[in-house]
XYZ file of C-alpha atoms in Angstrom:
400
model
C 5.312 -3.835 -88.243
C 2.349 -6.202 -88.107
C 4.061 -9.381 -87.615
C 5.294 -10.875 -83.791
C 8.898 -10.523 -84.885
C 11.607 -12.703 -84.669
C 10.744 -14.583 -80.849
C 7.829 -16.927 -81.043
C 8.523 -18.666 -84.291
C 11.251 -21.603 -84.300
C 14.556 -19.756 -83.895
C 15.575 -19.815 -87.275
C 12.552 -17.873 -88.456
C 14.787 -15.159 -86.460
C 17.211 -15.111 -89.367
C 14.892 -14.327 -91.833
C 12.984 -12.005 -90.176
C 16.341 -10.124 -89.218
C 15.807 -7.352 -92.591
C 12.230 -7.015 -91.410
C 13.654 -5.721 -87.904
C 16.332 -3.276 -89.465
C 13.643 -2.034 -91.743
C 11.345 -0.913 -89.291
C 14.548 0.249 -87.533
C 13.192 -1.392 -84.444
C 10.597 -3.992 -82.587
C 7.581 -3.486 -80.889
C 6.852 -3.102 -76.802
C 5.227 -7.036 -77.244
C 8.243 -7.972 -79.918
C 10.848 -7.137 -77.213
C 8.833 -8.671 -74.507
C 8.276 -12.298 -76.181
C 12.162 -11.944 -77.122
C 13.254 -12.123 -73.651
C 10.535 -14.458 -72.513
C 12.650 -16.698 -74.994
C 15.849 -15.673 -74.853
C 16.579 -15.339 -71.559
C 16.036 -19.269 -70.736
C 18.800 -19.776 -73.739
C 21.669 -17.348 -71.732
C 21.864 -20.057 -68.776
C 26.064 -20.656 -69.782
C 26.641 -17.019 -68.950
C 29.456 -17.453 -71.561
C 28.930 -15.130 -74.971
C 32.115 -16.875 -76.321
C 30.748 -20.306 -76.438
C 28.556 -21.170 -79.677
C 25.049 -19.603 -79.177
C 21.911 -20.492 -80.033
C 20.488 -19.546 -83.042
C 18.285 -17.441 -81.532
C 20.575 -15.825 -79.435
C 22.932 -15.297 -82.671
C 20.355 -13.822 -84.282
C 19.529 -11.310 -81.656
C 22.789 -10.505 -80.955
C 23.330 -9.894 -85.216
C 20.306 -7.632 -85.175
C 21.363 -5.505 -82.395
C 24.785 -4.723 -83.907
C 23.764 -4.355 -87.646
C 20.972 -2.206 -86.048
C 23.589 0.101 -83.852
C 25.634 0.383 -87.083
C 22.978 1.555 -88.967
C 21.677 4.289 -86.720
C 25.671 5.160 -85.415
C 28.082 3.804 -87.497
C 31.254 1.847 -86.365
C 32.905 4.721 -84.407
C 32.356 3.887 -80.214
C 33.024 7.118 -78.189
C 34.248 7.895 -74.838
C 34.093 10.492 -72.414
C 37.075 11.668 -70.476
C 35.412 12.009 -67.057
C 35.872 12.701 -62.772
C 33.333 10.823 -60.311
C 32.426 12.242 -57.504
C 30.325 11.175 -54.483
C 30.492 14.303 -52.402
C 28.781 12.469 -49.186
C 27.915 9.003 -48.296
C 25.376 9.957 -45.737
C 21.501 9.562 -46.660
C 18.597 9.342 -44.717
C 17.537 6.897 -47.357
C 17.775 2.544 -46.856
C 17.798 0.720 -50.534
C 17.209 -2.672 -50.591
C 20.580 -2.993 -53.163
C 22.875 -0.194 -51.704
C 25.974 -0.912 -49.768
C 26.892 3.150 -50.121
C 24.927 4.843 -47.793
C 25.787 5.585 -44.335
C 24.466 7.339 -41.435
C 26.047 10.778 -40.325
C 26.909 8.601 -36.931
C 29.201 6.124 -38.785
C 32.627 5.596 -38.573
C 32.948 5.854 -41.936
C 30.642 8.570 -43.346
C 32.251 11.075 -45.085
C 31.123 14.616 -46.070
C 34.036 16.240 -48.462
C 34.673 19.358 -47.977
C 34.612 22.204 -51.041
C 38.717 22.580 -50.851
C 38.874 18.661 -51.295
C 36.403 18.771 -54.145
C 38.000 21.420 -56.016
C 41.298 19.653 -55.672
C 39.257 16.495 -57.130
C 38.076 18.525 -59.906
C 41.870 20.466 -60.471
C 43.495 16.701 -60.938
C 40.830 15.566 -63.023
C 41.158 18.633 -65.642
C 45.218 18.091 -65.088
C 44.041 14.751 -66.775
C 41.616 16.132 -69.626
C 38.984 15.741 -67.965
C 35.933 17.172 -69.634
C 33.170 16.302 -67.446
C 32.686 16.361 -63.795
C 29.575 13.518 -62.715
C 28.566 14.624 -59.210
C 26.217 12.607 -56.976
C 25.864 12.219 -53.505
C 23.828 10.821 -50.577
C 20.442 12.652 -49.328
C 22.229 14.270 -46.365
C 19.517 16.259 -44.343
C 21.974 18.171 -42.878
C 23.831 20.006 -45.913
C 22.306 23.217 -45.601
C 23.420 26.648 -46.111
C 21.672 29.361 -43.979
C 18.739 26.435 -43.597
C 18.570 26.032 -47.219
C 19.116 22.889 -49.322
C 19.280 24.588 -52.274
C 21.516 27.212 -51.418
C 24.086 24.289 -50.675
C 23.992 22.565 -53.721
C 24.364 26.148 -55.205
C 27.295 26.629 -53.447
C 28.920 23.277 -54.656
C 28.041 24.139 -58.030
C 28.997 28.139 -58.133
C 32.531 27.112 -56.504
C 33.205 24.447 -59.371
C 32.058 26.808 -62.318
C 33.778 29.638 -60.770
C 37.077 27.980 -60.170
C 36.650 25.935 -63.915
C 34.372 27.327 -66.003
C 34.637 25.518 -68.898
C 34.229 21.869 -67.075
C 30.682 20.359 -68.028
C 29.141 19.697 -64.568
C 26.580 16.404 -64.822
C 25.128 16.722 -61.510
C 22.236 15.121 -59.242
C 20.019 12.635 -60.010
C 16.084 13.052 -60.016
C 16.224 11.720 -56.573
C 18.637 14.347 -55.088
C 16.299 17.451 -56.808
C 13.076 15.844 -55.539
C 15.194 15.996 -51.906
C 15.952 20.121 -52.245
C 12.319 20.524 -53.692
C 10.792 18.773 -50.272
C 13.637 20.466 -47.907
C 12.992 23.699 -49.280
C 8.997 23.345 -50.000
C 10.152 24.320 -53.816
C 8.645 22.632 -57.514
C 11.250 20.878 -58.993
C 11.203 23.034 -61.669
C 12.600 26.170 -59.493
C 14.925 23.523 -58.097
C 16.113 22.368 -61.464
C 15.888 26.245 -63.219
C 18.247 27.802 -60.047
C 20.401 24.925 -60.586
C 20.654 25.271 -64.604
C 21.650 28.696 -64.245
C 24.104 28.157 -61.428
C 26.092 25.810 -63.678
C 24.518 22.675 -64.048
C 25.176 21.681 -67.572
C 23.169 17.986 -67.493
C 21.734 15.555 -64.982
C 22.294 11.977 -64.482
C 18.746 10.044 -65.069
C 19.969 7.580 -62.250
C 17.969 6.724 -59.114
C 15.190 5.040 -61.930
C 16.427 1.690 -60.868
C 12.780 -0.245 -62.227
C 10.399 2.556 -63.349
C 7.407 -0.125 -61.960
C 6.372 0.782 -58.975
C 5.792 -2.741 -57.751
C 8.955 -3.191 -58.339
C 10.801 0.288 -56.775
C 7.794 -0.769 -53.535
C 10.660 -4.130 -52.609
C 14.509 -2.572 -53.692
C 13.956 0.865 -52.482
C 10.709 1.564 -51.334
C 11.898 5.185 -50.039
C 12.351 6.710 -53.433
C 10.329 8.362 -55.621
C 7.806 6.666 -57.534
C 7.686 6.443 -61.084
C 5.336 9.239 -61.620
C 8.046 11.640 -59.968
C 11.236 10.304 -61.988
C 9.633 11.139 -65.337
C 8.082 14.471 -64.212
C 11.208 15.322 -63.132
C 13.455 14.453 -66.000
C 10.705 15.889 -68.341
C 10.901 19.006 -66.355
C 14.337 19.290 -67.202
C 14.238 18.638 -70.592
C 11.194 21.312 -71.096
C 13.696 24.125 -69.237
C 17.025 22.565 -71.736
C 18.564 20.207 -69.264
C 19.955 17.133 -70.834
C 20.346 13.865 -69.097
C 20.348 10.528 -69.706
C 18.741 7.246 -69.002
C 19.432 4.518 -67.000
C 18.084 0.784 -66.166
C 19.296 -1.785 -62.968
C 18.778 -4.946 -63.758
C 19.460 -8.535 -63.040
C 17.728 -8.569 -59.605
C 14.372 -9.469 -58.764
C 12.728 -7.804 -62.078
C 10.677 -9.818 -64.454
C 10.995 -9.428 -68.039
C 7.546 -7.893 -68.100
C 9.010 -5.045 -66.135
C 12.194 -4.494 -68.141
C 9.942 -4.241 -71.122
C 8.042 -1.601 -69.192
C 10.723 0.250 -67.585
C 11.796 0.688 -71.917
C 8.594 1.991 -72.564
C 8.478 4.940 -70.114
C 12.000 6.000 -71.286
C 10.439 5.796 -75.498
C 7.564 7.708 -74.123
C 9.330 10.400 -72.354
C 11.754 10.885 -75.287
C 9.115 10.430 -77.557
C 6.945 13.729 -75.698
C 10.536 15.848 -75.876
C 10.687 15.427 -79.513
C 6.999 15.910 -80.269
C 6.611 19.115 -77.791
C 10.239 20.336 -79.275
C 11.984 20.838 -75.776
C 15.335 21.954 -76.144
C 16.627 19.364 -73.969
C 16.541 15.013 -74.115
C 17.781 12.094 -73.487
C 21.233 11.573 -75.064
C 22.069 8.141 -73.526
C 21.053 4.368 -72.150
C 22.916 2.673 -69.858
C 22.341 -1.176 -68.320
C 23.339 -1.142 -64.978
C 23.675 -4.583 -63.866
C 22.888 -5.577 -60.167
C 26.159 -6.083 -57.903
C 25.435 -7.377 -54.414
C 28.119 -8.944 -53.237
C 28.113 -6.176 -49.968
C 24.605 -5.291 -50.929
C 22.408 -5.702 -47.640
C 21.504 -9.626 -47.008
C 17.472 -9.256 -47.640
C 18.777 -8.254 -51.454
C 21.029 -10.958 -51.494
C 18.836 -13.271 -50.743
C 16.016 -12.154 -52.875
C 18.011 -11.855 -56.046
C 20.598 -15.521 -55.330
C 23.734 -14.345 -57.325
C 26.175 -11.531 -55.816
C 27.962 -10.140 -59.994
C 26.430 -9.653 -62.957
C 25.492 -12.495 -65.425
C 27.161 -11.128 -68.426
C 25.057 -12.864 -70.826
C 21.556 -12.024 -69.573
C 23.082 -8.761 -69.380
C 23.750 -8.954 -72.915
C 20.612 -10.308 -74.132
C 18.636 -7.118 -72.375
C 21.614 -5.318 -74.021
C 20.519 -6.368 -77.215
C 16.612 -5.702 -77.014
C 17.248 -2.579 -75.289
C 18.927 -1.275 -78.782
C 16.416 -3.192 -80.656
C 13.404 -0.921 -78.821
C 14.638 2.587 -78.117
C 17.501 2.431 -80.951
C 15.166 4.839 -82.794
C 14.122 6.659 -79.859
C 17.873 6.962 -78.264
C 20.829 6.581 -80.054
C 23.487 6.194 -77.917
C 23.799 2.887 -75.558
C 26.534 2.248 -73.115
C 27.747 -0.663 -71.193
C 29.091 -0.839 -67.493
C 32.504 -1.151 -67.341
C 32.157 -0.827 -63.652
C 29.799 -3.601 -63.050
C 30.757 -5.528 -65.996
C 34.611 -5.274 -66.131
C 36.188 -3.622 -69.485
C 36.463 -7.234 -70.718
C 32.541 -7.440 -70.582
C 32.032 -4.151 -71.308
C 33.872 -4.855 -74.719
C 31.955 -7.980 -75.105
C 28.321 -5.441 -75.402
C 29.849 -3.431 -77.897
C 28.956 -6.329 -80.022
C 25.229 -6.476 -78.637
C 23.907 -2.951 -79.718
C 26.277 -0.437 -77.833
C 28.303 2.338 -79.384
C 29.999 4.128 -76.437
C 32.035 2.868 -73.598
C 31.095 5.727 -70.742
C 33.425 7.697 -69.059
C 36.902 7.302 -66.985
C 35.508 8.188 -63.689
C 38.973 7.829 -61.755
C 37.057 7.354 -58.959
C 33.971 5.544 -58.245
C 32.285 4.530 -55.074
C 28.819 3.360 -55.173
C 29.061 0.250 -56.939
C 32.781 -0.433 -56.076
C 31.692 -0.814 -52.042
C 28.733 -2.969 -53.306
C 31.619 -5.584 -54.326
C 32.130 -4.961 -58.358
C 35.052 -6.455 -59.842
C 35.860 -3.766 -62.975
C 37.451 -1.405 -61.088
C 36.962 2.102 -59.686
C 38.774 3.651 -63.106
C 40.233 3.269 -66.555
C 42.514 5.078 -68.607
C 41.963 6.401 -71.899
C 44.315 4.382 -74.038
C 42.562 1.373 -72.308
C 39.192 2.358 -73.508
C 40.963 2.858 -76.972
C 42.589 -0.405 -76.960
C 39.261 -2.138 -76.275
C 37.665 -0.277 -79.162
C 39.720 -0.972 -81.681
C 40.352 -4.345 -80.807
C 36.701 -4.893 -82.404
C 38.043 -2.847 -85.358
C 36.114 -0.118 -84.567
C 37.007 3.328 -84.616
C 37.374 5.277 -81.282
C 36.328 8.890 -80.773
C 36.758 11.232 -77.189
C 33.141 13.029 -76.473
C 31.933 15.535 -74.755
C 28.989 14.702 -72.447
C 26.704 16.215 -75.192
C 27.965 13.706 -77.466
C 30.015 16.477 -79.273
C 33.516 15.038 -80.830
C 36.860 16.029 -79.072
C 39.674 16.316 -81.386
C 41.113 13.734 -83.460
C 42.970 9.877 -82.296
């Protein structure tokens, strides 16, 4: 695609180089990065219901004739349990309000009867998926080892419900039992795949720019380690899936770049064959209205700004739409309403049901901790599109 694309030009050269974009099913690293040097100053009325800008219009056309031409009109859902098993972490994130210290009055550390009971309710409900994070808690151990706790959480889910697909700990939380128990993360990752764990969240990537990660949560692992760990599960047929938070103190430049190392590392599963990938992208728009004050204050607004959000929506498809299929919203950050909204901007699935959520509920988000399913099917085919229940794997379930 040799020309600049549809971003430097006057806006209505957008229009007509809309074909142009869906024929090269996609835009270029420098494409996507000139289109939100210019359209993010457009999305200042935060309103996508008001009449846009041409440009804007035009991006926001692209992105859905693009997501209906690599997915179709059918927006899926997963039937799905949440659940933070601890709150306590030894780790201090510029943007999380979660995290507690073993010494507060309100840490929590559940206990495996109360988990299983979590996980009984949610298959009671249809649940199909269990998502399991928690804090980095230095003291869950079991006979000294990390590992052997996190086995034990996993072994006393699969026994008890062996058909429930387990998406469990982030790259963050195997880079923890890796250090506790001096073990590579690919013995971490390999004892946990054959324990149970069926796919990992690709969360704790916040900004994959180190400059960036160096300010919000300079405690994590750096870029380098997120995509040698998610790599390392694809190569031993662990799925997981992507994620990006935005709307803080990230520049466009970065957003573009954090898109690139997801393209690449999808790109090397593909081209090296690994049994495993990426099967999702999901915007995770910065909520700080209990986030700690040096956050607040760096960043200036407390919610999501849906259209920004939107806009980043739209390019995100526009980039790694050939690379990764499936893009979801945030109901939880962005409230159904919003999350509806996106569906228009390049998404084609609407997450999960979570019943419970924690992290970004006690960081102040307004969209609730969970959803039913007949919501999330009321939403979809209020667009007119057609609704479909999926497995995590993106594998349909039944018939509506």
């Amino acid at each position: 695609m040799e020309t600049t694309g549809a971003i430097a030009k006057p806006a209505v050269q957008a229009f007509t180089e809309l074909e142009e974009v869906l024929t090269h099913n996609g835009i270029s690293a420098q494409q996507a990065l000139t289109l939100l040097t210019t359209a993010l100053p457009l999305a200042t009325n935060n309103d996508p219901q008001e009449p846009l800008p041409p440009l804007l219009r035009a991006l926001q056309t692209a992105s859905d004739r693009l997501r209906q031409q690599q997915v179709g009109d059918t927006v899926t859902y997963v039937i799905n349990r949440n659940i933070n098993f601890t709150n306590i972490c030894e780790q201090h994130c510029g943007f999380c309000a979660f995290r507690r210290d073993a010494t507060a009055a309100d840490a929590y550390w559940l206990d495996m009867d109360t988990i299983l009971n979590k996980v009984a309710e949610a298959v009671a409900q249809g649940a199909t998926e269990i998502c399991m994070q928690g804090g980095l808690n230095p003291a869950a151990k079991v006979g000294g080892s990390t590992l052997r706790y996190y086995q034990s959480l996993v072994r006393e889910i699969k026994s008890a419900f062996p058909a429930i697909h387990l998406h469990a700990f982030s790259p963050q939380e195997i880079q923890f039992i890796a250090r506790e128990d001096d073990l590579s993360y690919a013995q971490v990752i390999d004892v946990l795949h054959q324990t149970g764990v069926d796919s990992m969240p690709g969360t704790a990537a916040e900004v994959l720019v180190d400059r960036v990660r160096s300010r919000i949560c300079p405690e994590k692992i750096n870029t380098a380690t997120w995509l040698e760990i998610v790599e390392t599960a694809h190569r031993l047929g662990v799925w997981t899936t992507s994620t990006m938070l935005c709307g803080h103190i990230e520049t466009p430049a970065d957003q573009v770049a954090h898109l690139q190392q997801l393209q690449q590392l999808q790109q090397k599963a593909l081209e090296r064959d690994y049994p495993a990938r990426i099967t999702e992208f999901i915007l995770l728009p910065y909520v700080g209205e209990l986030a700690p004050k040096a956050m607040r204050q760096w960043v200036g607004h407390h919610q999501p700004q849906l259209l920004p959000t939107l806009v980043l929506t739209a390019v995100a498809r526009l980039f790694l739409g050939q690379w990764i299929v499936n893009h979801q919203p945030s109901w939880v950050k962005l409230g159904l309403e919003g999350a509806t909204v996106a569906l228009c901007w390049g998404c084609n699935d609407l997450g999960g049901t979570l019943m419970e959520e924690h992290i970004t509920s006690v960081a102040g988000a307004q969209g609730g901790t969970k959803v039913d399913p007949a919501d999330l099917v009321a939403a979809i085919r209020s667009l007119g599109r057609v609704p479909c229940q999926r497995t995590t794997l993106y594998e349909p379930v039944g018939e509506l």
